[in-house]
Short mmCIF file of C-alpha atoms in Angstrom, two decimals:
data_model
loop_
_atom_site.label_atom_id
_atom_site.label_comp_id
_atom_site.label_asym_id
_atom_site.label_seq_id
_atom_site.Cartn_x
_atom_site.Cartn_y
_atom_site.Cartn_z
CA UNK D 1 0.00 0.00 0.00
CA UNK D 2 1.34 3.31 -0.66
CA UNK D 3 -0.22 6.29 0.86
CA UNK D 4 0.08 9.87 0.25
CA UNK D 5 -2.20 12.79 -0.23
CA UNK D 6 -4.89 11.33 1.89
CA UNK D 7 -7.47 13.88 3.20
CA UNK D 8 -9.79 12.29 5.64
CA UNK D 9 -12.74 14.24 5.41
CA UNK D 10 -15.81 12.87 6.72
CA UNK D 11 -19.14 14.09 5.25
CA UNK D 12 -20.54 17.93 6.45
CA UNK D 13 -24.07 16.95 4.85
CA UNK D 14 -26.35 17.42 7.59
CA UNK D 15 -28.46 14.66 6.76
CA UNK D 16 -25.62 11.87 7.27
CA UNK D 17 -22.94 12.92 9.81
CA UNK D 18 -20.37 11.02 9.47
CA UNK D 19 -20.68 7.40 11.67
CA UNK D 20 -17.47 5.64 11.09
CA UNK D 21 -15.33 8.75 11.93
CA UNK D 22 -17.74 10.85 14.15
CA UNK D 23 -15.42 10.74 16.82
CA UNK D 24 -12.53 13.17 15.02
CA UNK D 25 -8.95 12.35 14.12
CA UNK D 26 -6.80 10.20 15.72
CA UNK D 27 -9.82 9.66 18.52
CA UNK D 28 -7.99 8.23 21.54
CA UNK D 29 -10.54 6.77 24.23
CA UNK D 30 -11.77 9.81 25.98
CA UNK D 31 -12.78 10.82 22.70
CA UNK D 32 -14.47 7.63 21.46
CA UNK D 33 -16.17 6.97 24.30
CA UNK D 34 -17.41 10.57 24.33
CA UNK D 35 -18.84 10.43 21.13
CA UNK D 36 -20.01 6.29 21.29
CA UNK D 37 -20.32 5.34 24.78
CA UNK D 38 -19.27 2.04 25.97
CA UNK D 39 -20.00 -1.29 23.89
CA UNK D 40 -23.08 -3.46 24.69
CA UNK D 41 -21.22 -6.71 23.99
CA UNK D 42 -24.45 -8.15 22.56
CA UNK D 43 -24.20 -12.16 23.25
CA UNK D 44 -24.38 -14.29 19.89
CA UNK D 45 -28.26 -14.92 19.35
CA UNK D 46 -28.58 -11.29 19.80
CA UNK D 47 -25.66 -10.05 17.69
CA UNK D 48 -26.64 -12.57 14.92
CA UNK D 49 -30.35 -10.83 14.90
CA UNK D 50 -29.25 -7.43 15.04
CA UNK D 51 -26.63 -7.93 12.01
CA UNK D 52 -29.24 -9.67 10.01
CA UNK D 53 -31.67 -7.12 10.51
CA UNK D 54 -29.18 -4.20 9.67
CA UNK D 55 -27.96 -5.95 6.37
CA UNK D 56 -24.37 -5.05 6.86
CA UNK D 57 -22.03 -6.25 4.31
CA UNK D 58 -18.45 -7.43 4.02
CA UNK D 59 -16.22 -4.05 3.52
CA UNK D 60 -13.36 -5.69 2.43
CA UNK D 61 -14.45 -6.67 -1.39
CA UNK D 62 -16.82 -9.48 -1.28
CA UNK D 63 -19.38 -7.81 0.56
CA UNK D 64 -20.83 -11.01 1.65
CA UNK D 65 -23.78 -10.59 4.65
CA UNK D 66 -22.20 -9.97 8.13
CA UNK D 67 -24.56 -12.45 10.19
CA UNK D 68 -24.27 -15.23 7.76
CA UNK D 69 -19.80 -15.17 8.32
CA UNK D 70 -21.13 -14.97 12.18
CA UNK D 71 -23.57 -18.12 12.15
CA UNK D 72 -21.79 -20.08 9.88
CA UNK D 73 -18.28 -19.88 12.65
CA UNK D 74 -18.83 -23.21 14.29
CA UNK D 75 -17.70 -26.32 15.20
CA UNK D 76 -16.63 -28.10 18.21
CA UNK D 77 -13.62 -26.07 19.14
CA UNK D 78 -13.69 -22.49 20.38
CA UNK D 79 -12.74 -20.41 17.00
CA UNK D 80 -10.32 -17.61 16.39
CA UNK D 81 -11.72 -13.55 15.50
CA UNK D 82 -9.03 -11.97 13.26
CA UNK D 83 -9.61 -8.12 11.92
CA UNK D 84 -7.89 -8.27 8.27
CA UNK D 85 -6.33 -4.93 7.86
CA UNK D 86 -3.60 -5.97 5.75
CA UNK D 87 -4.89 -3.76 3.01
CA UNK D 88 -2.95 -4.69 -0.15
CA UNK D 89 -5.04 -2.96 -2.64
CA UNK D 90 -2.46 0.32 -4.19
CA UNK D 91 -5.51 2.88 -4.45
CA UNK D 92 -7.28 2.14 -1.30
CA UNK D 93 -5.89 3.76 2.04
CA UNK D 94 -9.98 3.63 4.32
CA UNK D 95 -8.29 0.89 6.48
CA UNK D 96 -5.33 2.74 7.34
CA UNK D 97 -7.04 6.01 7.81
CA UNK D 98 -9.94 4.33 9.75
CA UNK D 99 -7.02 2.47 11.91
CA UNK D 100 -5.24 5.95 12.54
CA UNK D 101 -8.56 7.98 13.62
CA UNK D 102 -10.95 4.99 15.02
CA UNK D 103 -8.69 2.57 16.13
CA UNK D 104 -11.15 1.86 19.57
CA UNK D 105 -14.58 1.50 17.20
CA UNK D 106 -12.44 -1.27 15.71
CA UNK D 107 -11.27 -2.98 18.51
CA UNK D 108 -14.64 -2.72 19.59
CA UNK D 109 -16.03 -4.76 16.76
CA UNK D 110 -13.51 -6.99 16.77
CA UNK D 111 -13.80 -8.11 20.98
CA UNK D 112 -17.55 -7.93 20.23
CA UNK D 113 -17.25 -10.21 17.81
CA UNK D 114 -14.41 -12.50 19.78
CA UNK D 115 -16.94 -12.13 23.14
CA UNK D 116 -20.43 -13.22 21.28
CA UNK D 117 -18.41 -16.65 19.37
CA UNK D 118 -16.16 -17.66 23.03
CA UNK D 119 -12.95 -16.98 20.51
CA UNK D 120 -9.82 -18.48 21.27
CA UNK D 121 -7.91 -16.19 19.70
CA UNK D 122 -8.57 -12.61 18.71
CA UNK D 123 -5.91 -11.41 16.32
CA UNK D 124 -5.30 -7.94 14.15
CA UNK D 125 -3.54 -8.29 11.10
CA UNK D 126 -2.49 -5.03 9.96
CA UNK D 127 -0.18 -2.72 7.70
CA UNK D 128 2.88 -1.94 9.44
CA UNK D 129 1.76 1.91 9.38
CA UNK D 130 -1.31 0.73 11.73
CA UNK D 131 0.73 -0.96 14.21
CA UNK D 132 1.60 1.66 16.49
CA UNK D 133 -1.87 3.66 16.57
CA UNK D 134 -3.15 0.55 17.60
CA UNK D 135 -0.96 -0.60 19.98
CA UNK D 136 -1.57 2.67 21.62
CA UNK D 137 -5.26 2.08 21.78
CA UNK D 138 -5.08 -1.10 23.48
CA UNK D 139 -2.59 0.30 25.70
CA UNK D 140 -5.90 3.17 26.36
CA UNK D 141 -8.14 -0.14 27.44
CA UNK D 142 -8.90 -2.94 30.02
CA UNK D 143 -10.36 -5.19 27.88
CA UNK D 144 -8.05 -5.77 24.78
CA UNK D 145 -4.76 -6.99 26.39
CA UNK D 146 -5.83 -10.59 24.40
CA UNK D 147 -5.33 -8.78 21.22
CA UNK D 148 -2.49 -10.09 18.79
CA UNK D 149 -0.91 -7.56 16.93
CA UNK D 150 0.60 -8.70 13.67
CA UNK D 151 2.19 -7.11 10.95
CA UNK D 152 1.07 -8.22 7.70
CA UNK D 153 2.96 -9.29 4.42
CA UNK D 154 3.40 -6.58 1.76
CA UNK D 155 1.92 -7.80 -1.77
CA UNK D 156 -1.31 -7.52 -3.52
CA UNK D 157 -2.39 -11.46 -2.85
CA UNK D 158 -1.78 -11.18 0.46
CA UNK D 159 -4.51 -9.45 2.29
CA UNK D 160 -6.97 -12.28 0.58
CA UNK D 161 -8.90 -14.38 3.42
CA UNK D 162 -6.73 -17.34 3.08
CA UNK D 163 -3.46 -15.74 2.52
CA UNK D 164 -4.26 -14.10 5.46
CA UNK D 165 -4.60 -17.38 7.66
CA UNK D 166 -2.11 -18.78 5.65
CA UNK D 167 0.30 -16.12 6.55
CA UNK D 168 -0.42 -16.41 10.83
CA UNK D 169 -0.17 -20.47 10.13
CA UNK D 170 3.45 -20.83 8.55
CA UNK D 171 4.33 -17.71 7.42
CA UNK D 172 3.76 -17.82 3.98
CA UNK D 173 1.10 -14.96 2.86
CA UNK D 174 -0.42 -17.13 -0.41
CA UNK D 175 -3.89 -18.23 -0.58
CA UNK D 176 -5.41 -21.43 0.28
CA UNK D 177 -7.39 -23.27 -2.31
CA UNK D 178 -10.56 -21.47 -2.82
CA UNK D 179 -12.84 -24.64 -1.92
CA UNK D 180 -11.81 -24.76 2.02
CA UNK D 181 -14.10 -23.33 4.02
CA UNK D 182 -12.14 -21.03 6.73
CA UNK D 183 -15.61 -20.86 8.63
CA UNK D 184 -15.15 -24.43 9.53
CA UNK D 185 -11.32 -24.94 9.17
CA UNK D 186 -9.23 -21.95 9.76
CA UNK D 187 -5.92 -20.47 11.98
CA UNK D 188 -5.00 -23.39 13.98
CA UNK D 189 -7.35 -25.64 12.57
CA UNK D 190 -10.24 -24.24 14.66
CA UNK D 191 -13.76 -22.52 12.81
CA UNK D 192 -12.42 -18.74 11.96
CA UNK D 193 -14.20 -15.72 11.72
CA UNK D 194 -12.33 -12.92 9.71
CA UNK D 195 -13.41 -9.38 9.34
CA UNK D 196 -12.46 -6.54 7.30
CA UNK D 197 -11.30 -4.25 9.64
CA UNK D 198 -14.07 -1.39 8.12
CA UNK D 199 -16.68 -4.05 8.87
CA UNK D 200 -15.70 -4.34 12.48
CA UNK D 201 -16.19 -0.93 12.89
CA UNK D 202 -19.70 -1.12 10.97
CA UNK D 203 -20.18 -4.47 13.27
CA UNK D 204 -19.51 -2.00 16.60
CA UNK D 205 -21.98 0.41 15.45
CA UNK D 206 -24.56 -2.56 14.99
CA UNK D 207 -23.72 -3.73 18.57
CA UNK D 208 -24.10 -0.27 19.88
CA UNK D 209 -27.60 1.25 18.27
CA UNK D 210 -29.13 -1.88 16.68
CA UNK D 211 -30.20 -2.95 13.17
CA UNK D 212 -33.02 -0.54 12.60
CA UNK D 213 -30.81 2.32 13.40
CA UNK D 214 -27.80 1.34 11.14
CA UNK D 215 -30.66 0.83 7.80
CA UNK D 216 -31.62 4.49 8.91
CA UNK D 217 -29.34 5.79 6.07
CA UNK D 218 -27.78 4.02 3.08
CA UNK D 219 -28.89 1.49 0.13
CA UNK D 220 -31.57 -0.42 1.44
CA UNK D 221 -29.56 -3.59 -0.26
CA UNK D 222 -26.31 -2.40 1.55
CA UNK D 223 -27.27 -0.08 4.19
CA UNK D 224 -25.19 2.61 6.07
CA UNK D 225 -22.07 4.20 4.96
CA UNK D 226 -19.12 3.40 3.93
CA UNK D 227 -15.56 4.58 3.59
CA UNK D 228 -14.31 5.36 -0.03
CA UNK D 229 -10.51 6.08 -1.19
CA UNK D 230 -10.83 8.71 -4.41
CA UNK D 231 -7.73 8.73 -6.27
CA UNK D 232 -6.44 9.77 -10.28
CA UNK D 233 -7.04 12.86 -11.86
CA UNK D 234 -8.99 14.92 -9.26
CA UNK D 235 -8.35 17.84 -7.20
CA UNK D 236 -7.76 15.89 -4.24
CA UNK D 237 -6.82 12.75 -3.37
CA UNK D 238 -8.75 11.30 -0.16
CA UNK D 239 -10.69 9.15 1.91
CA UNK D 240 -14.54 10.03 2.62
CA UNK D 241 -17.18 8.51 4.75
CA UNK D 242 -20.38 8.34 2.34
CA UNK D 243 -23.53 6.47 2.74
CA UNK D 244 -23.66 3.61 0.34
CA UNK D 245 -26.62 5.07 -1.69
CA UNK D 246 -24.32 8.21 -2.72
CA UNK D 247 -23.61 8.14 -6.89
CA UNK D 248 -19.95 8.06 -8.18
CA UNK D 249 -20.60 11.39 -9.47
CA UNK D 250 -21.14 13.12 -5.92
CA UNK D 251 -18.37 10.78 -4.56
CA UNK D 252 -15.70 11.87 -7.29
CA UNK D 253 -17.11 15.37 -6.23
CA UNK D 254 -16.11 15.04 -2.62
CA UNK D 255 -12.60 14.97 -4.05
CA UNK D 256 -13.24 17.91 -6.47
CA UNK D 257 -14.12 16.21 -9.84
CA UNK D 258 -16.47 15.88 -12.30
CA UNK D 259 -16.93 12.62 -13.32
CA UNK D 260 -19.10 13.16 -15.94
CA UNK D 261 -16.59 14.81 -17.77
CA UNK D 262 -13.83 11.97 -17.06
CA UNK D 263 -12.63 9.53 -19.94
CA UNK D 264 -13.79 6.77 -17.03
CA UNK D 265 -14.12 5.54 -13.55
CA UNK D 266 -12.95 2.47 -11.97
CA UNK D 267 -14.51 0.86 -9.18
CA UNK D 268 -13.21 -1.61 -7.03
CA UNK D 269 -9.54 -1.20 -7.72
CA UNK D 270 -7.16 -3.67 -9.38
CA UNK D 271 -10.25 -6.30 -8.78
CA UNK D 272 -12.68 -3.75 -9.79
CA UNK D 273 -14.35 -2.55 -13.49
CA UNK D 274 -14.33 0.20 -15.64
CA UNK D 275 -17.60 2.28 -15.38
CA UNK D 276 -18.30 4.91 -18.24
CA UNK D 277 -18.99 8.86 -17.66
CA UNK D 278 -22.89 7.65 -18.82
CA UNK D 279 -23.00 5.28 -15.61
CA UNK D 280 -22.35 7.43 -13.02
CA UNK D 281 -24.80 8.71 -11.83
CA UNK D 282 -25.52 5.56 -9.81
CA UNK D 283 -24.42 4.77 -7.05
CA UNK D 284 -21.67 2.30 -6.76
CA UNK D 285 -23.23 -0.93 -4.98
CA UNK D 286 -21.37 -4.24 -4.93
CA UNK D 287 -18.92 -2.92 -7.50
CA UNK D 288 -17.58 -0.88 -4.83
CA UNK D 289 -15.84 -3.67 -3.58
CA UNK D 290 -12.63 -2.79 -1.00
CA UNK D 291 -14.40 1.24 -2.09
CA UNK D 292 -12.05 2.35 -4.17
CA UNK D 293 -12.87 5.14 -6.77
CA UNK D 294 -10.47 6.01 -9.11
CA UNK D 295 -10.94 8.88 -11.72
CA UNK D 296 -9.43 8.52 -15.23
CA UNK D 297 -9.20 11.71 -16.88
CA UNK D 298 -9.71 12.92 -20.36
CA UNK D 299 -5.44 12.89 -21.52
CA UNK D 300 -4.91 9.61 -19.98
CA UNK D 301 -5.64 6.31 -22.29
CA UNK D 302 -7.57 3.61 -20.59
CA UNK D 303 -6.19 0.78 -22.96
CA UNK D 304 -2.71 2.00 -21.65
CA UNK D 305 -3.74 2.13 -18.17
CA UNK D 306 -5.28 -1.36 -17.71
CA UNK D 307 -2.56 -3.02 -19.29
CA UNK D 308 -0.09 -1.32 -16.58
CA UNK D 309 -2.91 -2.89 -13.90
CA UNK D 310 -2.98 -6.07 -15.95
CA UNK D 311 0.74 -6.51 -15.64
CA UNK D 312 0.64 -5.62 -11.98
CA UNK D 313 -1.92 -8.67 -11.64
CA UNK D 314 0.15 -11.24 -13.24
CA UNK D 315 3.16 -10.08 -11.15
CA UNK D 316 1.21 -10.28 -8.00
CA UNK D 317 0.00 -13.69 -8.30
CA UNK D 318 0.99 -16.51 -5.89
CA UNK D 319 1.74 -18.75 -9.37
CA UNK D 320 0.12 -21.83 -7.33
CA UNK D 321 -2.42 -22.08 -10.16
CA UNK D 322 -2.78 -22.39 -14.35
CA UNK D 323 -4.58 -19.24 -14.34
CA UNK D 324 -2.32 -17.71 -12.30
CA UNK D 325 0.85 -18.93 -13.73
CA UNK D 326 0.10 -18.98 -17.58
CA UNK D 327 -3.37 -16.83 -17.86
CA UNK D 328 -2.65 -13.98 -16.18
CA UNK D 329 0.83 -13.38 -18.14
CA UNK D 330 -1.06 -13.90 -21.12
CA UNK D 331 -3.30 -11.66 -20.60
CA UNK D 332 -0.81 -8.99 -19.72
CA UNK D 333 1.01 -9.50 -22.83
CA UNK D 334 -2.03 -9.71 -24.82
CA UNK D 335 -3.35 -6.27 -23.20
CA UNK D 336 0.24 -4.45 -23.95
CA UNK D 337 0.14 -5.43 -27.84
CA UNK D 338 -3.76 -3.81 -27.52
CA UNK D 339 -2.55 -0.61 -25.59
CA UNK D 340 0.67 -0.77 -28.34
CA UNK D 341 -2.13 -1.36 -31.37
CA UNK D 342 0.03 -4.48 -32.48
CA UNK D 343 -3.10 -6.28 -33.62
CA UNK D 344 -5.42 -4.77 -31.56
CA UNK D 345 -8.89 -6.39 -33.08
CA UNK D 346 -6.94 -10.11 -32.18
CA UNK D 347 -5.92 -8.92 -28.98
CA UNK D 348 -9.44 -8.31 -28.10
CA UNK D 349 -10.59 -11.23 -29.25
CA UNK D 350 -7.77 -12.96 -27.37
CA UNK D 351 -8.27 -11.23 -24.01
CA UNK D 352 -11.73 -12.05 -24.29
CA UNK D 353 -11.21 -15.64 -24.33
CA UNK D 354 -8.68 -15.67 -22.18
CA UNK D 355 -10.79 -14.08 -19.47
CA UNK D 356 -13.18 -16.45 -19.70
CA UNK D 357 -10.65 -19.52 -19.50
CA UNK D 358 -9.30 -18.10 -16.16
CA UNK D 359 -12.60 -17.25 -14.70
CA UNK D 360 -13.68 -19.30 -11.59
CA UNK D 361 -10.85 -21.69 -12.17
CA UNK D 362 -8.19 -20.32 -10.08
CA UNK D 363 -6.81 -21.71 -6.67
CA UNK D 364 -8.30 -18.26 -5.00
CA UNK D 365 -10.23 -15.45 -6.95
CA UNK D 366 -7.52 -13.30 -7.87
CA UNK D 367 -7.88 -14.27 -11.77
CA UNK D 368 -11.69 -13.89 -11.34
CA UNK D 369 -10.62 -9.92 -10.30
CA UNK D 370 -8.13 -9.88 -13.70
CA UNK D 371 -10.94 -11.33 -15.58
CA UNK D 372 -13.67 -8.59 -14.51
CA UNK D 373 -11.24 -5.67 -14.77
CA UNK D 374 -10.44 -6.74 -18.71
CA UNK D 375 -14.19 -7.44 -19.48
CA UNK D 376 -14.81 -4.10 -18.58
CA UNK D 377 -12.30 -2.51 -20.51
CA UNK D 378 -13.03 -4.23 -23.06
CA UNK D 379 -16.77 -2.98 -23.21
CA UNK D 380 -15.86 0.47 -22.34
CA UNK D 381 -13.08 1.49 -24.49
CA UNK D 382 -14.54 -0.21 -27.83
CA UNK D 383 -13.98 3.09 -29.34
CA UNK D 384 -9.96 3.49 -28.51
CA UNK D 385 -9.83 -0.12 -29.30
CA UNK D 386 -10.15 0.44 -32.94
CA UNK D 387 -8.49 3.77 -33.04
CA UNK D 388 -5.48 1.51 -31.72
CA UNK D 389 -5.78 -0.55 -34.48
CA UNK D 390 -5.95 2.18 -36.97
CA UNK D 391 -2.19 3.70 -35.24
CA UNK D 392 -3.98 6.52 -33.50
CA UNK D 393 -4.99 6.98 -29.73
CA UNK D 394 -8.19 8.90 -28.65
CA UNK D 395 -6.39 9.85 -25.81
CA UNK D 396 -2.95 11.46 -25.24
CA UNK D 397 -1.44 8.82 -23.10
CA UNK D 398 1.28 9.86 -20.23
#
């Protein structure tokens, strides 16, 4: 992860104060508890029933259903809580911004969490940039000294569920294959529950003011809000706490853009897809994934920028796989002779078979995340796909 330029700037519209981040910057726990209270520490029928009424989703990418990771954690050994803030995504910073300003509404989530399932283990895997805010919080609290603080692996791969156990198992940060349940067989070989760190914090919330309260703003499919990273060709670079019904174009606008006037907008990040200017004016949903908005202006040539993501992919890979190990580099060298215009009709054609040959087949779903991005780019810049061809570029790349 690299991070610069990040403005935290939680939302000033009246109607939906900021949640995540109401406490201020770098809240210590006079602060928190001044603006949240003290947690209920709802036991497991109840927290199960409150998440499931507040339809919280997964903030980490897959935005899977909160109470459904919750209920489906058992077995006959006590499991193991881990908050996943390892991050790994290049264009999002939320977790480490949320880790620097909310570190207790974390820890809340996550001992919440640990409490309601009888956890044997409550870890935090996080960016070595996290550690010490952390650390400090605990050091603020009674009730977190069980808290392992780990330092995560650098690498794109590595913040993946799996990779994550993987990593706090033998100390190798690749996935696991994609078929074993970590619900049921985890860290340690006991049932484990793992969190984006984000989600904790939406998790603490839940635990604090109930379900009905946290639907009160939001998507009614996702409700609440949720922390976004804006980066490319805006005025400013940032993190933002929006509710999850806000459209890309007010998003990109928090950060001083217009996006209707932008060549494109990815969502998701390396995982994500290419949205047009056209499609904006919805709001980003499940394509939102780890919330990363990134704004693609005018000059810049979106053939030439997905193959540089493309490339990243295929060098990021854990090579455990076919996908990963021959798709992936095929597809990067298939996207660079399309960004290049060597045969840029067959490199479509190409890149559109190969994403469907990688799709779903991988050890973990990082070729599934290659195979979106390229789809979309493929649908969205049809037009610079033939100017390639022809030797010319819409765009002025740089």
């Amino acid at each position: 992860m690299t991070m610069t330029a990040v403005d935290l700037a939680p939302s000033d519209d009246a109607a939906a104060p900021p949640r995540l981040l109401a406490a201020g910057r770098s809240a210590g726990a006079a602060a928190h508890l001044a603006a949240f209270g003290p947690r209920r520490g709802l036991g497991r029928p109840e927290l199960e029933r409150e998440l499931e009424r507040s339809g919280l989703t997964g903030r980490g990418g897959a935005a899977f259903p909160a109470f459904r990771k919750l209920a489906a954690t058992t077995g006959r050994r006590a499991p193991v809580v881990i908050g996943n803030g390892s991050e790994g995504e290049p264009w999002s910073w939320k977790d480490a911004v949320l880790l620097a300003n909310a570190p207790h509404l974390v820890l809340d989530g996550l001992l919440t969490a640990a409490d309601a399932l009888g956890a044997a283990r409550t870890v935090l895997y996080l960016h070595g940039s996290a550690l010490s805010p952390v650390a400090a919080a605990i050091a603020e609290r009674s009730d977190a000294g069980r808290v392992e603080l780990v330092e995560a692996a650098d690498g794109f791969v590595a913040g993946e569920a799996s990779a994550v156990v993987n990593a706090l198992q033998t100390g190798r940060a690749v996935p696991l294959d994609r078929v074993r349940r970590l619900s049921e067989h985890g860290l340690d070989g006991r049932p484990t529950l793992l969190h984006n760190v984000e989600t904790l914090a939406q998790l603490a919330l839940v635990d604090r003011y109930g379900g009905d309260w946290f639907r009160g703003v939001g998507d009614p499919a996702q409700p609440g809000t949720r922390l976004v990273t804006v980066t490319g060709d805006v005025a400013r670079e940032g993190v933002f706490e929006v509710p999850t019904d806000t459209s890309v174009v007010d998003i990109v606008a928090r950060a001083g853009a217009e996006a209707r006037l932008a060549a494109a907008v990815l969502l998701g990040g390396y995982h994500g897809r290419w949205i047009a200017p056209t499609e904006t004016g919805a709001a980003p949903g499940e394509a939102a994934g780890a919330g990363v908005v990134h704004v693609l202006g005018v000059r810049r040539c979106g053939l030439a920028a997905t193959a540089a993501i493309v490339a990243e992919l295929a060098a990021a890979s854990a090579r455990q796989c076919g996908p990963c190990l021959f798709g992936l580099p095929a597809m990067a060298e298939r996207f660079a002779d399309l960004a290049a215009g060597r045969l840029a009709p067959q490199a479509a054609a190409e890149l559109a078979r190969l994403a469907e040959v990688v799709d779903g087949r991988g050890s973990c779903h990082h070729p599934d995340g290659a195979a979106r991005l390229v789809r979309s780019a493929l649908r969205v810049f049809g037009r610079d796909v033939h100017a390639h061809a022809e030797g010319r570029c819409l765009r002025s790349a740089r």
